Amino acid sequence: MAFEQSIGSAVPPRESQFQLSDLLAVARERKRLIINVTLAVVAATLVVLMLLPTLYSSSAVVMLEPRKNNVTDASSVLSAMPTDPASIQNQILILTSRDIAERVIDKLGLMNDPEFNHALAPGLLSSFTAPPTQAAVRDSVIDNFLNHLSVDSLGLSTTIAVTFNSRDPQKAARIANEVADAYIADQVNVKFQAAQQTTQWLTDRIAQLAKQVQVADAAAERYRAEHNLTQTGVGGSLIDQQVAAISTQLVAARADLAEKQATLTRVQQLVRSGHAGDVSQVVASPLIVQLRTQEADLISQQAQMATKYGPRYPKMIAVQQQQRDLEAKVAEEVTRIGGSIANDVAVARAQVQSLQSSLQQAESQATEQNMASVELKSLEANATSTRTMYEAFVSRLRGTQDENTLPSSDARVISRAAVPAAPSSPKRTMIAVASVPAGVMLGLLIALLAEKLSGAGAAPVRRVVDFFRGLVVVADIPGASSMQAANAVVDRPRGVFAQAVSELANEIARSSTKPKVIAVTSAQAGEGATTIAIALARAASRMGLRVAMIDGDLGHANAARFMGVNGAHAALTDVLAGIAPLSRAFQRDVRSGALVLCGSHHRIDPAAVFASPRMGQLLSHLRNSCDLVIVDTPAVLGSNIAPAIAAVSDGVLMVVRQPREAAGSAIDRLRQGRSAPIGIVLAH
């Protein structure tokens, strides 16, 4: 058994793989156990279904309203409810909260309902335990209530389904509707409480602001009185109006002074030039007019007398004297008028100076008041700001009070729960049908467990059923379903199939017993022995080994034809008969450097060929000249060739596609024929 130990011990990971065929083999072997377990599961399921209570489900649908009420929400304390997924989940948590459940329980009197209050229907062990407290009973009822309640959002909409399960269909519908109503009422109550709290806070704040307004107004008025900052009806202070009035008077006085000064200057010029009579004030004087009239009369009399009398005529002299008196009076009157004009100029100048002094004093007072007005404006601004805040809070309080008169909810019930006509659970038919495959799966699991407990640590296939008579699985090669897979060793060397075959070739080459002649066979035809034999020869050749491939299926030569051997060349039987030398019989594989020897071109007795002494001599020669000799051997149970080849080989690889009873029979037959050590190759 050195071949088995050296090859099998080198590939322990592949021994742990478990295939579907292994499971099917276990099912066949322990089908009675699986059937019994399945029947037990189905029976237990039916019993449980009979004991389970019948439940009815009813659902009420609540829609979250994203729209705002323009009447009630104009000054809403709480913002409109958002309808994003997170907010909808928050509403679901509110619907399933203990507070909502407790309100519904109290309103419907569910504390006295045995379906929820299990304390009303004591069990067998209740007499051995202390009675629960009222608080514990209430918590238990709430928990049972919530276990019957389910709340879910409906798709991408803003609607929420409130579903309640109960043994009574009418109770299920009534409680579902009551939960929805309690949720709506809770929303209204939350808004109402928020509005009340806001109203109370606004009222307290308004009282504080009212006091602050009074204090600010009093401070402004007190400062205004202390600094004599009297305001007039038009909005300006008295001192400002006084400055404006004095400025107007000063402008008028300066104009009057300029006018009078100009008149005085003109009068003085006319007086110095001797034309005082041309002064407008003189011309307009009634006395001057009267004196001029008298002077004109005297001039007329003097002219009359001058024609009659001489210059010394007494009356002429008297007239001339009167004329001189009139001229003196005119000059006196002109002087008086000039003095009056000069006096008017002096009075006007004095008035201008007085007004300038008053303006300077008023402006000084205005400057002082302006400095004081800065502080007054600050006090007035503080008072105005406080008053504005006060008025805003008063307005907000009125809006909040108006809102309290018409509370509204952000959700509404769009579909009330109806009384269900059929039970919702348990789904007895579906559960009963599902118990059959569940029982089969459990039976398979128990069967596998039984096989594992009955095994002794061998390979997985040997632990399932003893098809391989204690032999070791030396390789597990996937993908050997057709002969074309042998080309993958050359075309796809990194593939799973090529890697598995290359690993097998490496292990054979590194084996401590150094087997050189390997017979590859199978229990029955079609299990992939020829494919693996060709692939193994090509993989060893690619490793640099000198490989000889012998097609041992005499008369068919499938392996030789697949590897491109020409049928006109000499065959194995020709070499053994001495008809052709060995050098003429070997040909090269078309896809690798391996040598290929066709079995025979004629129908002969295969067992006699491989049992002949010349066959032993040929194999001895090939052992010395080659690193590896692979013999593609027909199926064990189909002919007598396989036992004959196995007897003259160094090792045997039995390819098994399924762990069937045929594998065990083939192994027994090889052992009866004194076969070389056998190793199992799983192909699938």
PDB file of C-alpha atoms in Angstrom, residues 8-183:
ATOM      1  CA  GLY A   8      -3.012   9.887  -0.721  1.00  0.00           C
ATOM      2  CA  SER A   9      -1.165  11.560   2.102  1.00  0.00           C
ATOM      3  CA  ALA A  10       0.057  14.278  -0.237  1.00  0.00           C
ATOM      4  CA  VAL A  11      -3.408  15.632  -1.040  1.00  0.00           C
ATOM      5  CA  PRO A  12      -5.313  15.847   2.250  1.00  0.00           C
ATOM      6  CA  PRO A  13      -7.258  18.988   1.281  1.00  0.00           C
ATOM      7  CA  ARG A  14      -8.985  17.179  -1.587  1.00  0.00           C
ATOM      8  CA  GLU A  15     -10.077  14.355   0.718  1.00  0.00           C
ATOM      9  CA  SER A  16     -12.272  16.838   2.648  1.00  0.00           C
ATOM     10  CA  GLN A  17     -14.431  17.827  -0.320  1.00  0.00           C
ATOM     11  CA  PHE A  18     -18.031  16.643  -0.356  1.00  0.00           C
ATOM     12  CA  GLN A  19     -19.976  16.369  -3.607  1.00  0.00           C
ATOM     13  CA  LEU A  20     -23.658  16.203  -4.465  1.00  0.00           C
ATOM     14  CA  SER A  21     -23.227  12.577  -5.456  1.00  0.00           C
ATOM     15  CA  ASP A  22     -22.097  11.837  -1.890  1.00  0.00           C
ATOM     16  CA  LEU A  23     -25.296  13.375  -0.532  1.00  0.00           C
ATOM     17  CA  LEU A  24     -27.407  11.308  -2.908  1.00  0.00           C
ATOM     18  CA  ALA A  25     -25.568   8.170  -1.799  1.00  0.00           C
ATOM     19  CA  VAL A  26     -26.304   8.948   1.852  1.00  0.00           C
ATOM     20  CA  ALA A  27     -29.961   9.551   0.969  1.00  0.00           C
ATOM     21  CA  ARG A  28     -30.185   6.156  -0.687  1.00  0.00           C
ATOM     22  CA  GLU A  29     -28.522   4.380   2.200  1.00  0.00           C
ATOM     23  CA  ARG A  30     -30.579   6.033   4.928  1.00  0.00           C
ATOM     24  CA  LYS A  31     -33.826   6.724   3.127  1.00  0.00           C
ATOM     25  CA  ARG A  32     -35.878   5.035   5.835  1.00  0.00           C
ATOM     26  CA  LEU A  33     -34.425   7.377   8.470  1.00  0.00           C
ATOM     27  CA  ILE A  34     -35.134  10.401   6.266  1.00  0.00           C
ATOM     28  CA  ILE A  35     -38.728   9.270   5.638  1.00  0.00           C
ATOM     29  CA  ASN A  36     -39.340   8.721   9.358  1.00  0.00           C
ATOM     30  CA  VAL A  37     -37.948  12.146  10.254  1.00  0.00           C
ATOM     31  CA  THR A  38     -40.061  13.774   7.528  1.00  0.00           C
ATOM     32  CA  LEU A  39     -43.219  12.093   8.769  1.00  0.00           C
ATOM     33  CA  ALA A  40     -42.428  13.104  12.332  1.00  0.00           C
ATOM     34  CA  VAL A  41     -41.927  16.734  11.297  1.00  0.00           C
ATOM     35  CA  VAL A  42     -45.169  16.793   9.308  1.00  0.00           C
ATOM     36  CA  ALA A  43     -47.087  15.201  12.197  1.00  0.00           C
ATOM     37  CA  ALA A  44     -45.632  17.623  14.728  1.00  0.00           C
ATOM     38  CA  THR A  45     -46.473  20.533  12.415  1.00  0.00           C
ATOM     39  CA  LEU A  46     -50.081  19.412  12.082  1.00  0.00           C
ATOM     40  CA  VAL A  47     -50.419  19.073  15.857  1.00  0.00           C
ATOM     41  CA  VAL A  48     -48.978  22.542  16.403  1.00  0.00           C
ATOM     42  CA  LEU A  49     -51.266  24.012  13.731  1.00  0.00           C
ATOM     43  CA  MET A  50     -54.267  22.528  15.502  1.00  0.00           C
ATOM     44  CA  LEU A  51     -53.179  24.066  18.808  1.00  0.00           C
ATOM     45  CA  LEU A  52     -52.343  27.515  17.412  1.00  0.00           C
ATOM     46  CA  PRO A  53     -55.122  30.093  17.870  1.00  0.00           C
ATOM     47  CA  THR A  54     -56.805  31.601  14.824  1.00  0.00           C
ATOM     48  CA  LEU A  55     -55.987  35.288  14.420  1.00  0.00           C
ATOM     49  CA  TYR A  56     -57.760  37.971  12.398  1.00  0.00           C
ATOM     50  CA  SER A  57     -55.999  41.080  11.047  1.00  0.00           C
ATOM     51  CA  SER A  58     -57.510  44.452  10.233  1.00  0.00           C
ATOM     52  CA  SER A  59     -55.734  47.587   9.050  1.00  0.00           C
ATOM     53  CA  ALA A  60     -56.447  51.302   9.192  1.00  0.00           C
ATOM     54  CA  VAL A  61     -54.522  53.602   6.860  1.00  0.00           C
ATOM     55  CA  VAL A  62     -53.240  56.995   8.040  1.00  0.00           C
ATOM     56  CA  MET A  63     -51.900  59.625   5.627  1.00  0.00           C
ATOM     57  CA  LEU A  64     -49.426  62.303   6.677  1.00  0.00           C
ATOM     58  CA  GLU A  65     -50.555  65.640   5.220  1.00  0.00           C
ATOM     59  CA  PRO A  66     -47.640  67.741   3.887  1.00  0.00           C
ATOM     60  CA  ARG A  67     -50.023  70.630   3.104  1.00  0.00           C
ATOM     61  CA  LYS A  68     -50.521  73.472   5.585  1.00  0.00           C
ATOM     62  CA  ASN A  69     -53.835  74.967   6.694  1.00  0.00           C
ATOM     63  CA  ASN A  70     -53.668  78.656   5.737  1.00  0.00           C
ATOM     64  CA  VAL A  71     -56.177  79.542   8.450  1.00  0.00           C
ATOM     65  CA  THR A  72     -54.690  77.784  11.458  1.00  0.00           C
ATOM     66  CA  ASP A  73     -51.010  77.659  10.470  1.00  0.00           C
ATOM     67  CA  ALA A  74     -50.432  81.335   9.755  1.00  0.00           C
ATOM     68  CA  SER A  75     -48.705  81.686  13.113  1.00  0.00           C
ATOM     69  CA  SER A  76     -48.253  78.024  13.989  1.00  0.00           C
ATOM     70  CA  VAL A  77     -46.143  77.238  17.024  1.00  0.00           C
ATOM     71  CA  LEU A  78     -44.933  73.939  15.482  1.00  0.00           C
ATOM     72  CA  SER A  79     -43.756  73.722  11.874  1.00  0.00           C
ATOM     73  CA  ALA A  80     -45.487  71.473   9.356  1.00  0.00           C
ATOM     74  CA  MET A  81     -44.577  67.798   9.649  1.00  0.00           C
ATOM     75  CA  PRO A  82     -41.897  66.721   7.125  1.00  0.00           C
ATOM     76  CA  THR A  83     -42.582  63.615   5.042  1.00  0.00           C
ATOM     77  CA  ASP A  84     -39.083  62.265   4.439  1.00  0.00           C
ATOM     78  CA  PRO A  85     -38.434  58.567   5.243  1.00  0.00           C
ATOM     79  CA  ALA A  86     -36.833  59.377   8.606  1.00  0.00           C
ATOM     80  CA  SER A  87     -39.857  61.435   9.692  1.00  0.00           C
ATOM     81  CA  ILE A  88     -42.233  58.672   8.610  1.00  0.00           C
ATOM     82  CA  GLN A  89     -40.235  56.208  10.717  1.00  0.00           C
ATOM     83  CA  ASN A  90     -40.564  58.592  13.656  1.00  0.00           C
ATOM     84  CA  GLN A  91     -44.351  58.575  13.245  1.00  0.00           C
ATOM     85  CA  ILE A  92     -44.298  54.774  13.118  1.00  0.00           C
ATOM     86  CA  LEU A  93     -42.438  54.764  16.446  1.00  0.00           C
ATOM     87  CA  ILE A  94     -45.079  57.085  17.899  1.00  0.00           C
ATOM     88  CA  LEU A  95     -47.854  54.775  16.701  1.00  0.00           C
ATOM     89  CA  THR A  96     -46.135  51.813  18.386  1.00  0.00           C
ATOM     90  CA  SER A  97     -45.277  53.718  21.556  1.00  0.00           C
ATOM     91  CA  ARG A  98     -46.424  52.574  24.976  1.00  0.00           C
ATOM     92  CA  ASP A  99     -48.267  55.872  25.553  1.00  0.00           C
ATOM     93  CA  ILE A 100     -50.594  55.338  22.587  1.00  0.00           C
ATOM     94  CA  ALA A 101     -51.069  51.701  23.590  1.00  0.00           C
ATOM     95  CA  GLU A 102     -51.902  52.682  27.155  1.00  0.00           C
ATOM     96  CA  ARG A 103     -54.548  55.191  26.031  1.00  0.00           C
ATOM     97  CA  VAL A 104     -56.236  52.630  23.788  1.00  0.00           C
ATOM     98  CA  ILE A 105     -56.125  49.986  26.541  1.00  0.00           C
ATOM     99  CA  ASP A 106     -57.739  52.358  29.032  1.00  0.00           C
ATOM    100  CA  LYS A 107     -60.373  53.562  26.582  1.00  0.00           C
ATOM    101  CA  LEU A 108     -61.419  50.069  25.451  1.00  0.00           C
ATOM    102  CA  GLY A 109     -61.008  48.447  28.867  1.00  0.00           C
ATOM    103  CA  LEU A 110     -58.522  45.861  27.616  1.00  0.00           C
ATOM    104  CA  MET A 111     -57.159  45.390  31.144  1.00  0.00           C
ATOM    105  CA  ASN A 112     -60.179  43.134  31.656  1.00  0.00           C
ATOM    106  CA  ASP A 113     -59.670  41.207  28.407  1.00  0.00           C
ATOM    107  CA  PRO A 114     -58.103  37.725  28.932  1.00  0.00           C
ATOM    108  CA  GLU A 115     -56.546  37.899  25.463  1.00  0.00           C
ATOM    109  CA  PHE A 116     -54.223  40.626  26.715  1.00  0.00           C
ATOM    110  CA  ASN A 117     -54.313  40.236  30.490  1.00  0.00           C
ATOM    111  CA  HIS A 118     -53.059  36.710  31.061  1.00  0.00           C
ATOM    112  CA  ALA A 119     -53.419  37.192  34.802  1.00  0.00           C
ATOM    113  CA  LEU A 120     -57.184  36.757  34.341  1.00  0.00           C
ATOM    114  CA  ALA A 121     -56.549  33.183  33.134  1.00  0.00           C
ATOM    115  CA  PRO A 122     -53.962  31.780  35.608  1.00  0.00           C
ATOM    116  CA  GLY A 123     -51.904  28.781  34.594  1.00  0.00           C
ATOM    117  CA  LEU A 124     -51.028  25.632  36.505  1.00  0.00           C
ATOM    118  CA  LEU A 125     -47.939  27.180  38.091  1.00  0.00           C
ATOM    119  CA  SER A 126     -49.665  30.353  39.260  1.00  0.00           C
ATOM    120  CA  SER A 127     -50.393  28.852  42.668  1.00  0.00           C
ATOM    121  CA  PHE A 128     -46.675  28.348  43.300  1.00  0.00           C
ATOM    122  CA  THR A 129     -45.650  31.925  42.436  1.00  0.00           C
ATOM    123  CA  ALA A 130     -46.348  35.260  44.089  1.00  0.00           C
ATOM    124  CA  PRO A 131     -49.159  37.282  42.462  1.00  0.00           C
ATOM    125  CA  PRO A 132     -47.833  40.043  40.198  1.00  0.00           C
ATOM    126  CA  THR A 133     -48.177  43.675  41.168  1.00  0.00           C
ATOM    127  CA  GLN A 134     -50.643  45.968  39.439  1.00  0.00           C
ATOM    128  CA  ALA A 135     -47.815  47.779  37.680  1.00  0.00           C
ATOM    129  CA  ALA A 136     -46.366  44.471  36.425  1.00  0.00           C
ATOM    130  CA  VAL A 137     -49.783  43.382  35.159  1.00  0.00           C
ATOM    131  CA  ARG A 138     -50.237  46.691  33.357  1.00  0.00           C
ATOM    132  CA  ASP A 139     -46.804  46.438  31.728  1.00  0.00           C
ATOM    133  CA  SER A 140     -47.601  42.875  30.663  1.00  0.00           C
ATOM    134  CA  VAL A 141     -50.885  43.953  29.073  1.00  0.00           C
ATOM    135  CA  ILE A 142     -49.121  46.759  27.184  1.00  0.00           C
ATOM    136  CA  ASP A 143     -46.467  44.332  25.953  1.00  0.00           C
ATOM    137  CA  ASN A 144     -49.114  41.869  24.773  1.00  0.00           C
ATOM    138  CA  PHE A 145     -50.995  44.679  23.067  1.00  0.00           C
ATOM    139  CA  LEU A 146     -47.877  45.847  21.191  1.00  0.00           C
ATOM    140  CA  ASN A 147     -47.116  42.259  20.157  1.00  0.00           C
ATOM    141  CA  HIS A 148     -50.479  42.217  18.349  1.00  0.00           C
ATOM    142  CA  LEU A 149     -49.850  45.620  16.711  1.00  0.00           C
ATOM    143  CA  SER A 150     -47.805  46.185  13.548  1.00  0.00           C
ATOM    144  CA  VAL A 151     -47.260  49.512  11.777  1.00  0.00           C
ATOM    145  CA  ASP A 152     -45.608  49.847   8.360  1.00  0.00           C
ATOM    146  CA  SER A 153     -45.222  52.530   5.701  1.00  0.00           C
ATOM    147  CA  LEU A 154     -46.786  51.798   2.314  1.00  0.00           C
ATOM    148  CA  GLY A 155     -44.202  52.042  -0.461  1.00  0.00           C
ATOM    149  CA  LEU A 156     -42.916  55.514  -1.315  1.00  0.00           C
ATOM    150  CA  SER A 157     -46.119  57.265  -0.205  1.00  0.00           C
ATOM    151  CA  THR A 158     -46.713  59.166   3.020  1.00  0.00           C
ATOM    152  CA  THR A 159     -49.319  56.665   4.192  1.00  0.00           C
ATOM    153  CA  ILE A 160     -48.949  54.316   7.168  1.00  0.00           C
ATOM    154  CA  ALA A 161     -50.873  51.084   7.682  1.00  0.00           C
ATOM    155  CA  VAL A 162     -51.901  50.318  11.286  1.00  0.00           C
ATOM    156  CA  THR A 163     -52.602  46.565  11.546  1.00  0.00           C
ATOM    157  CA  PHE A 164     -53.901  44.768  14.619  1.00  0.00           C
ATOM    158  CA  ASN A 165     -54.211  41.009  15.159  1.00  0.00           C
ATOM    159  CA  SER A 166     -56.822  39.506  17.448  1.00  0.00           C
ATOM    160  CA  ARG A 167     -58.799  36.316  17.930  1.00  0.00           C
ATOM    161  CA  ASP A 168     -61.983  38.346  17.460  1.00  0.00           C
ATOM    162  CA  PRO A 169     -62.345  39.982  13.990  1.00  0.00           C
ATOM    163  CA  GLN A 170     -64.534  42.800  15.330  1.00  0.00           C
ATOM    164  CA  LYS A 171     -62.049  43.497  18.108  1.00  0.00           C
ATOM    165  CA  ALA A 172     -59.185  43.631  15.570  1.00  0.00           C
ATOM    166  CA  ALA A 173     -60.998  46.279  13.490  1.00  0.00           C
ATOM    167  CA  ARG A 174     -62.099  48.277  16.547  1.00  0.00           C
ATOM    168  CA  ILE A 175     -58.607  48.400  18.069  1.00  0.00           C
ATOM    169  CA  ALA A 176     -56.932  49.277  14.744  1.00  0.00           C
ATOM    170  CA  ASN A 177     -59.326  52.226  14.307  1.00  0.00           C
ATOM    171  CA  GLU A 178     -58.854  53.273  17.919  1.00  0.00           C
ATOM    172  CA  VAL A 179     -55.043  53.279  17.553  1.00  0.00           C
ATOM    173  CA  ALA A 180     -55.337  55.503  14.470  1.00  0.00           C
ATOM    174  CA  ASP A 181     -57.755  57.852  16.290  1.00  0.00           C
ATOM    175  CA  ALA A 182     -55.477  57.958  19.329  1.00  0.00           C
ATOM    176  CA  TYR A 183     -52.573  58.909  17.082  1.00  0.00           C
TER     177      TYR A 183
END
